[in-house]
Short mmCIF file of C-alpha atoms in Angstrom, two decimals:
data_model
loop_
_atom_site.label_atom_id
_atom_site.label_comp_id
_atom_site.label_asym_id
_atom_site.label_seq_id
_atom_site.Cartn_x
_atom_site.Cartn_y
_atom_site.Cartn_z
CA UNK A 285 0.00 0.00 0.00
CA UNK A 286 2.33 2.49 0.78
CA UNK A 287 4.41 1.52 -2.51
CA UNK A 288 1.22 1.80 -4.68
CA UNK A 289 0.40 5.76 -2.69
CA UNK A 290 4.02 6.93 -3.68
CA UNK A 291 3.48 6.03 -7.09
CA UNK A 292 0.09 7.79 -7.09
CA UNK A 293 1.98 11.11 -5.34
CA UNK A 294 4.58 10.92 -7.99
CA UNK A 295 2.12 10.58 -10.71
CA UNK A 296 0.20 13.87 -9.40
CA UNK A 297 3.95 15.63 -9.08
CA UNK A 298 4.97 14.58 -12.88
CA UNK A 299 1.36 16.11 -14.05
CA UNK A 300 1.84 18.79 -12.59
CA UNK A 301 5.18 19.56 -13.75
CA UNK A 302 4.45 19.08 -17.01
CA UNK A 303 1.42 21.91 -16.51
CA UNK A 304 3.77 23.90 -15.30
CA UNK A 305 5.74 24.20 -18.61
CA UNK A 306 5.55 23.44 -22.19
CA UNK A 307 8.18 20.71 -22.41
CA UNK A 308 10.83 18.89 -20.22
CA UNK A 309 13.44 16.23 -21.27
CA UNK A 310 13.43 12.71 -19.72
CA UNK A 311 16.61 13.58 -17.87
CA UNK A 312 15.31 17.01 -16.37
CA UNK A 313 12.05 15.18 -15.49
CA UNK A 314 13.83 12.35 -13.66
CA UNK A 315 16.02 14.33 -12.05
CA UNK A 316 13.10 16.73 -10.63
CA UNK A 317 11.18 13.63 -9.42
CA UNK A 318 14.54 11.24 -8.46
CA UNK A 319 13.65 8.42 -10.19
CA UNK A 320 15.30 6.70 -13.22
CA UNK A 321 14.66 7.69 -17.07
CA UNK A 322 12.87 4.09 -17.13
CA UNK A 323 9.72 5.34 -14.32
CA UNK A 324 8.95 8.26 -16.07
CA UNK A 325 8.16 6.74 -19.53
CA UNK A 326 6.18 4.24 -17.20
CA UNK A 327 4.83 6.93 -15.13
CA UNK A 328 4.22 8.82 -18.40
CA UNK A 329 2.28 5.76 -19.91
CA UNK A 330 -0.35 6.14 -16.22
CA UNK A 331 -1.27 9.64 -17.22
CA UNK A 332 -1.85 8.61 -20.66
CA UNK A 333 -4.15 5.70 -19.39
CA UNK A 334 -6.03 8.84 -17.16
CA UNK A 335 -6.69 10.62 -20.14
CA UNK A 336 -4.02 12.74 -20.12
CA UNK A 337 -2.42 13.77 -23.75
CA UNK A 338 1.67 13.18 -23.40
CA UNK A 339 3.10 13.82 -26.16
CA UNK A 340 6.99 12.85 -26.33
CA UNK A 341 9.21 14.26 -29.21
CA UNK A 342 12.26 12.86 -29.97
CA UNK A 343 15.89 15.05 -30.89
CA UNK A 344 17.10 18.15 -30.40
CA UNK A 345 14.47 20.48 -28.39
CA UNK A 346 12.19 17.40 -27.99
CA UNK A 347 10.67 15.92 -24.46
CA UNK A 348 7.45 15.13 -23.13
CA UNK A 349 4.55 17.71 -23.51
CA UNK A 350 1.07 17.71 -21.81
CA UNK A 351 -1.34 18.23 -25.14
CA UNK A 352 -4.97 19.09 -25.63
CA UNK A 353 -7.11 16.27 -25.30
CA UNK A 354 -11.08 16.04 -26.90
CA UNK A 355 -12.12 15.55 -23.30
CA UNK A 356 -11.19 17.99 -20.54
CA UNK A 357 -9.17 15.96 -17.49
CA UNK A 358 -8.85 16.71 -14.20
CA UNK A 359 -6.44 19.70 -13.63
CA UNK A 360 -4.08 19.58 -10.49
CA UNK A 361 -3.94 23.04 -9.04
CA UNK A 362 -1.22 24.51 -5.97
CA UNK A 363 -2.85 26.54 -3.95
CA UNK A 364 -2.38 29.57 -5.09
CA UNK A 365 -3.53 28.64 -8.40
CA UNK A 366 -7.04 26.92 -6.55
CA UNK A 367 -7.41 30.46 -4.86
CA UNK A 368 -6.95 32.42 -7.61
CA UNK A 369 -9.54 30.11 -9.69
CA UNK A 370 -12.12 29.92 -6.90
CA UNK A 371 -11.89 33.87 -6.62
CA UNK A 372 -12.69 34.37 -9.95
CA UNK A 373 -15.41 32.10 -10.00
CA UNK A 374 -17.20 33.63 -6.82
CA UNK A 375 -16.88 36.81 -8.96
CA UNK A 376 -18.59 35.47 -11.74
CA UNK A 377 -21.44 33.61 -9.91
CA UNK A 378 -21.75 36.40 -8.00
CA UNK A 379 -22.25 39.18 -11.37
CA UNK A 380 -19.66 40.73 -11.26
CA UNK A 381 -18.48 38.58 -15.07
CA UNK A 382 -21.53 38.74 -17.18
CA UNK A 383 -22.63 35.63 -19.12
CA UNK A 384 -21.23 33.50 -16.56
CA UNK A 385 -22.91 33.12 -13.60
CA UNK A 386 -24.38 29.77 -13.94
CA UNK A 387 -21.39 27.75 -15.63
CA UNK A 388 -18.90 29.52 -12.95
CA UNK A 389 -21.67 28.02 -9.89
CA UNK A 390 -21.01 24.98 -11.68
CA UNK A 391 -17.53 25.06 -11.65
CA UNK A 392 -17.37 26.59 -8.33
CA UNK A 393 -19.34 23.99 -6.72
CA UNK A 394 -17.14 21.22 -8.13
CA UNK A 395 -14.28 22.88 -6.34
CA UNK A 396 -15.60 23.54 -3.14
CA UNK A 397 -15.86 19.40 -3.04
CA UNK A 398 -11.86 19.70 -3.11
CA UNK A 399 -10.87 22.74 -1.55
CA UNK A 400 -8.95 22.32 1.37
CA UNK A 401 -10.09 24.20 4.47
CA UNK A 402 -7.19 26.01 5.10
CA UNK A 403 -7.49 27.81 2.08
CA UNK A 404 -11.13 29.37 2.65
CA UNK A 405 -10.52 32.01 4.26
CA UNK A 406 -8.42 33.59 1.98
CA UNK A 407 -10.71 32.64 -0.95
CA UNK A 408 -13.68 34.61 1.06
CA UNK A 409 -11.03 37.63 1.98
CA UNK A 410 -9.99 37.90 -1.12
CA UNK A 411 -13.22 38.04 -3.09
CA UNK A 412 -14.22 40.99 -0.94
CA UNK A 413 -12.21 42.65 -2.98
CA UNK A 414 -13.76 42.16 -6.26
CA UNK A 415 -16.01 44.81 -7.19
CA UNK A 416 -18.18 45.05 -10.36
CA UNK A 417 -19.71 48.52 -11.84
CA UNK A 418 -22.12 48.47 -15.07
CA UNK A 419 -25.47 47.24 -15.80
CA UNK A 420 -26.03 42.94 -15.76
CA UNK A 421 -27.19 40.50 -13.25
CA UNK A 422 -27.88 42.36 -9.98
CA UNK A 423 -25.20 41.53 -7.43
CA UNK A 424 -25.19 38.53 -4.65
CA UNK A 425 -23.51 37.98 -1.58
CA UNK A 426 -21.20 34.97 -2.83
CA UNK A 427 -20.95 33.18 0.19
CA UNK A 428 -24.51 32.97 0.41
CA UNK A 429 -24.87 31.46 -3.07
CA UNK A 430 -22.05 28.55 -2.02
CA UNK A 431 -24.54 27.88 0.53
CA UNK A 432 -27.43 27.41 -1.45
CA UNK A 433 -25.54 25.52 -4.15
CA UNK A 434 -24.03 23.37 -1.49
CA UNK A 435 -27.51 22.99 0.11
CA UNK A 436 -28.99 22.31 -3.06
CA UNK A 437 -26.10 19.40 -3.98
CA UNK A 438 -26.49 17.76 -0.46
CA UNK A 439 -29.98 17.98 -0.16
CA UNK A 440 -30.31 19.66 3.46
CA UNK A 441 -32.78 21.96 5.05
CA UNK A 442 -32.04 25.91 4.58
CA UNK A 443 -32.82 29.15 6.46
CA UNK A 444 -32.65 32.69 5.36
CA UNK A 445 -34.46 35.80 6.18
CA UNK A 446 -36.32 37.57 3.16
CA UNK A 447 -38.88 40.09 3.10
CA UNK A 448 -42.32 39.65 2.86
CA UNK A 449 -44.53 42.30 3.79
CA UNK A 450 -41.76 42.38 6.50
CA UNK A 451 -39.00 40.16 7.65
CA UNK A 452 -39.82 36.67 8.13
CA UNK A 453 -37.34 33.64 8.37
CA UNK A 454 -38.13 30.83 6.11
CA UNK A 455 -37.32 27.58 6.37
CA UNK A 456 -36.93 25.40 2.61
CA UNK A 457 -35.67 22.13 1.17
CA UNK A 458 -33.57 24.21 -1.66
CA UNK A 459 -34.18 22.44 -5.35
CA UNK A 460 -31.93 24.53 -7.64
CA UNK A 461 -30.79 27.58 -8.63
CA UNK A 462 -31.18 29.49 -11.40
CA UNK A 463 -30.03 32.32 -13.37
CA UNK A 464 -31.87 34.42 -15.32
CA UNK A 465 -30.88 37.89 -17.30
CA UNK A 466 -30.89 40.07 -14.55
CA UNK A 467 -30.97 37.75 -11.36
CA UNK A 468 -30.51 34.38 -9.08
CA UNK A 469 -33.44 33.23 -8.01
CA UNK A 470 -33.77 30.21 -5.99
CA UNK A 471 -36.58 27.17 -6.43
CA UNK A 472 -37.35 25.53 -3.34
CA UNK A 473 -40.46 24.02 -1.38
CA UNK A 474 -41.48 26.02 1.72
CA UNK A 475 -41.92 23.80 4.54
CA UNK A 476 -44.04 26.76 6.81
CA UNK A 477 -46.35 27.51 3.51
CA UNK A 478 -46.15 23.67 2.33
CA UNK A 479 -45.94 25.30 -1.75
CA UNK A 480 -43.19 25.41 -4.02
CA UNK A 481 -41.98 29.26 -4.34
CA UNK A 482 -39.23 31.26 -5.93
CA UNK A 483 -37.20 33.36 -4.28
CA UNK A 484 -34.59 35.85 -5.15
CA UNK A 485 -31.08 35.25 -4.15
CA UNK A 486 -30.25 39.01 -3.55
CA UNK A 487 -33.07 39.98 -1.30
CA UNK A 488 -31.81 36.95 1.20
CA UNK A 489 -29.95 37.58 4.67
CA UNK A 490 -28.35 35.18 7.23
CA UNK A 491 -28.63 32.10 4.80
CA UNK A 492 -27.86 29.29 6.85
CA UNK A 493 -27.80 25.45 6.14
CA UNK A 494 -28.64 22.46 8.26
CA UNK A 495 -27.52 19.02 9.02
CA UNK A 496 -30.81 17.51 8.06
CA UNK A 497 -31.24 15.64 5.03
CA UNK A 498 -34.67 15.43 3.26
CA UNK A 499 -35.79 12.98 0.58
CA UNK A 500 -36.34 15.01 -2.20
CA UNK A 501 -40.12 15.64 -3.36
CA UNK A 502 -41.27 15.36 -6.71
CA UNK A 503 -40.05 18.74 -8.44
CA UNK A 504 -41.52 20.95 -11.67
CA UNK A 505 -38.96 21.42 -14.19
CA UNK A 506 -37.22 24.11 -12.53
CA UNK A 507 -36.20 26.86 -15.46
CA UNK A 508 -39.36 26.69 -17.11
CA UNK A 509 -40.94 27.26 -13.25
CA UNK A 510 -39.18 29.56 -12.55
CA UNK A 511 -39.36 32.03 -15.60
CA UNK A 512 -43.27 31.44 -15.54
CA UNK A 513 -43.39 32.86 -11.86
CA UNK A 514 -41.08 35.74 -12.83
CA UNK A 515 -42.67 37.10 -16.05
CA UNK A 516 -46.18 36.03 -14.80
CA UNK A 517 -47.43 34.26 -12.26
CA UNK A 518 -46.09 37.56 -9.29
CA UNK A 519 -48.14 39.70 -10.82
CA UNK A 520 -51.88 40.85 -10.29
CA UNK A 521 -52.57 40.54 -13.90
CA UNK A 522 -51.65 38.06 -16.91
CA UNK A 523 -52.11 37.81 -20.36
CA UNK A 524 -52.06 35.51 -22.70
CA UNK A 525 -51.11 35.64 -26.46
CA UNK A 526 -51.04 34.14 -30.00
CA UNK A 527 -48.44 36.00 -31.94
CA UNK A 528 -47.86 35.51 -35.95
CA UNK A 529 -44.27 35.09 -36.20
CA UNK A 530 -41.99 32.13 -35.46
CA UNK A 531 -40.39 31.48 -31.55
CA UNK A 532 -37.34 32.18 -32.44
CA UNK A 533 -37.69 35.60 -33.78
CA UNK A 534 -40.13 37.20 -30.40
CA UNK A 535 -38.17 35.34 -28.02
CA UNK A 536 -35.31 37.32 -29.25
CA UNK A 537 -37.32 40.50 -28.92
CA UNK A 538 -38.54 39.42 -25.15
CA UNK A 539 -36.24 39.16 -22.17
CA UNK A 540 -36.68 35.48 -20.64
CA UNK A 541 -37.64 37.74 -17.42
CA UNK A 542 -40.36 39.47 -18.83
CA UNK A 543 -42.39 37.08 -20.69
CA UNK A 544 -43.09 33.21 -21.64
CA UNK A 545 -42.46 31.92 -24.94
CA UNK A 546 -43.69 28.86 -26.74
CA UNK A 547 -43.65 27.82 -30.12
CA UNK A 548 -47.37 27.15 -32.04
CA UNK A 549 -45.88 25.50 -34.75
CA UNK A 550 -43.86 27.04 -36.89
CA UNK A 551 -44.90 30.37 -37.96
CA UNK A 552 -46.58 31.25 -34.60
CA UNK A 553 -45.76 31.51 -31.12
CA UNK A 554 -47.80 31.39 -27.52
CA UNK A 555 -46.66 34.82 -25.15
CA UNK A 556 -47.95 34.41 -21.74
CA UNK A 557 -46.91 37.47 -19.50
CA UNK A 558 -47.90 39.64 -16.66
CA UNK A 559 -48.02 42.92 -15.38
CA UNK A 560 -49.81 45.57 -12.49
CA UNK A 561 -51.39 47.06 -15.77
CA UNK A 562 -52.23 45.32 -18.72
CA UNK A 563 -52.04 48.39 -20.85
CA UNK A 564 -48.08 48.39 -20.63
CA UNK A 565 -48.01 44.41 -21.56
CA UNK A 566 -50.49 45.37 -24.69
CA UNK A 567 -48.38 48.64 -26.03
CA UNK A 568 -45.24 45.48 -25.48
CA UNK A 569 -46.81 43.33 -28.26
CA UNK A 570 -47.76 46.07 -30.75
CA UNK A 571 -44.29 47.44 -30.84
CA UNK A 572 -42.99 44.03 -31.45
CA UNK A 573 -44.36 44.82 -35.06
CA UNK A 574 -46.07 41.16 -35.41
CA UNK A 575 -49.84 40.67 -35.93
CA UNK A 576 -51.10 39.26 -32.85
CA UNK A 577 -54.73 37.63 -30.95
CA UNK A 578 -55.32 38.04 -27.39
CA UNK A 579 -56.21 34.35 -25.73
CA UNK A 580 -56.68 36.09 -22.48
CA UNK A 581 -58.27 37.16 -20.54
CA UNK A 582 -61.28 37.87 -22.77
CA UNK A 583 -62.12 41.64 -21.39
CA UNK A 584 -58.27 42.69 -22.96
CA UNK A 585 -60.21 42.35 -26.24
CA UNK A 586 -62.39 45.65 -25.37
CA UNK A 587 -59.94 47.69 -23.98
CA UNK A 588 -57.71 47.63 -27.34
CA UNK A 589 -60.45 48.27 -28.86
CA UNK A 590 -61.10 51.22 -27.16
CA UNK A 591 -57.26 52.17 -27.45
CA UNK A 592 -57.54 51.49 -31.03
CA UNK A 593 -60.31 53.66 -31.10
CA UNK A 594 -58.41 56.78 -29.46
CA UNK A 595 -55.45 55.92 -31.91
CA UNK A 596 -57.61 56.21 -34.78
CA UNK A 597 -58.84 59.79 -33.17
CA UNK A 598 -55.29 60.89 -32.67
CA UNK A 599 -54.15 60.00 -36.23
CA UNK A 600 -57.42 62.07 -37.72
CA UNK A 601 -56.13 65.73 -38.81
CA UNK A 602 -58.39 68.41 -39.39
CA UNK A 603 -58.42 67.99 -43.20
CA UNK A 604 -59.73 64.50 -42.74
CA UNK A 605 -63.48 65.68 -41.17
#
């Protein structure tokens, strides 16, 4: 055993040497590790078997060189390299890097599996000091978004304090998060209002996670849930729509955040969206420039016609009576 763990620790020492720089000779390479010419073609041949691309080049110039494989293998990082990585991450998960909040939470979660303690607290230190200015996803306490990702990954019991009316701690079995245009928002079933809800990540305080696990329920699709709730489902009013133009052309035209679409084929589309006023969501599909049919609800149909009405009024010049 203890043969077969040096051989593993030598391994992990030769790859990351050879990340380190672009090419080493056999001789340098043995004489970095202290081991003979013969173990590191053999140790060579055990990254290759990983998935590792070694590439060895014979004559002048030539040694072994770490290539680019098809598939992406594990990378070994020091620690200042893990830091600097997990850093960068948090920023991006966090908003301050647009267009890559979600894949860096990905990423970020498959290094907190791996990141040695000792190294935390210079990871959360250090990302206090990255700072974001602009337009883009609205900003989020990283830390707190680790803990719902980790939360989310183990499957245990969350608290935070968000308002509602006025402050009021909830207590949730977190699902998944998810990122929209503009914001995290967080799907999760509330244990005090037995529901699913959404929640958004950046109106959360003192997010906390438990110890105890919970078998997890059956779950809606989560984006899809999500969006709905956002562009719809919060507010007092929605409306429903048949729109004459393919789904890929108005769902280019609509933020994800402000409205549902769904194909009808293929020259129409379904927008489903809401509003405090439904006048705002019905100027929204006439400057889209696509005839449309209101689905819903049915007493949308009179008020454009009465708007249409006062448009026709305003468009009538004195000449024309």
């Amino acid at each position: 055993m203890g043969g077969e763990h040096g051989t593993t620790e030598r391994v992990l020492t030769l790859l990351g040497l050879l990340q380190q720089r672009q090419v080493w000779t056999g001789p340098e390479l043995a004489a970095r590790l202290d081991i003979t010419p013969r173990t590191v073609r053999r140790d060579v041949e055990r990254l290759r078997a990983l998935g590792y691309p070694v590439h060895a080049c014979q004559g002048v110039g030539g040694g072994y060189q770490l290539g680019r494989g098809q598939e992406l293998p594990p990378l070994l990082l020091d620690d200042e390299e893990a830091i600097a990585t997990a850093v960068s991450l948090l920023a991006g998960a966090g908003g301050a890097v647009a267009g890559a909040g979600d894949a860096a939470l990905r990423a970020l979660t498959k290094l907190d599996q791996v990141l040695p303690i000792r190294l935390r607290h210079e990871v959360r230190a250090l990302s206090g000091s990255v700072e974001s200015f602009g337009g883009g996803r609205a900003l989020v306490d990283p830390e707190a978004l680790m803990t719902l990702a980790r939360a989310c990954r183990d499957r245990v019991e969350t608290g935070f304090d968000y308002p509602s009316g006025s402050q009021t701690r909830r207590r949730v079995e977190p699902y998944r998060l998810v990122a929209s245009d503009r914001r995290w928002y967080l799907l999760a079933y509330d244990l005090d209002r037995d529901d699913w809800r959404n929640f958004r990540v950046d109106r959360m305080t003192e997010v906390s996670s438990r110890t105890w696990h919970f078998h997890p329920r059956a779950a809606p699709d989560a984006a899809p849930y999500v969006q709905e709730g956002v562009a719809s489902r919060v507010y007092p009013h929605q409306a429903h729509f048949l729109v004459h133009a393919p789904n890929d052309i108005v769902r280019e035209q609509i933020p994800a955040s402000a409205a549902v679409v769904r194909p009808r084929g293929t020259e129409h589309c379904e927008v489903i969206s809401g509003a405090e006023n439904l006048d705002s969501v019905l100027m929204h599909m006439i400057l889209l420039g696509h005839d449309f049919e209101i689905l819903d609800p049915p007493e949308l149909r009179s008020r454009c016609r009465e708007l249409a009405e006062r448009l026709l009024c305003a468009a009538t010049t004195p000449d024309d009576n």
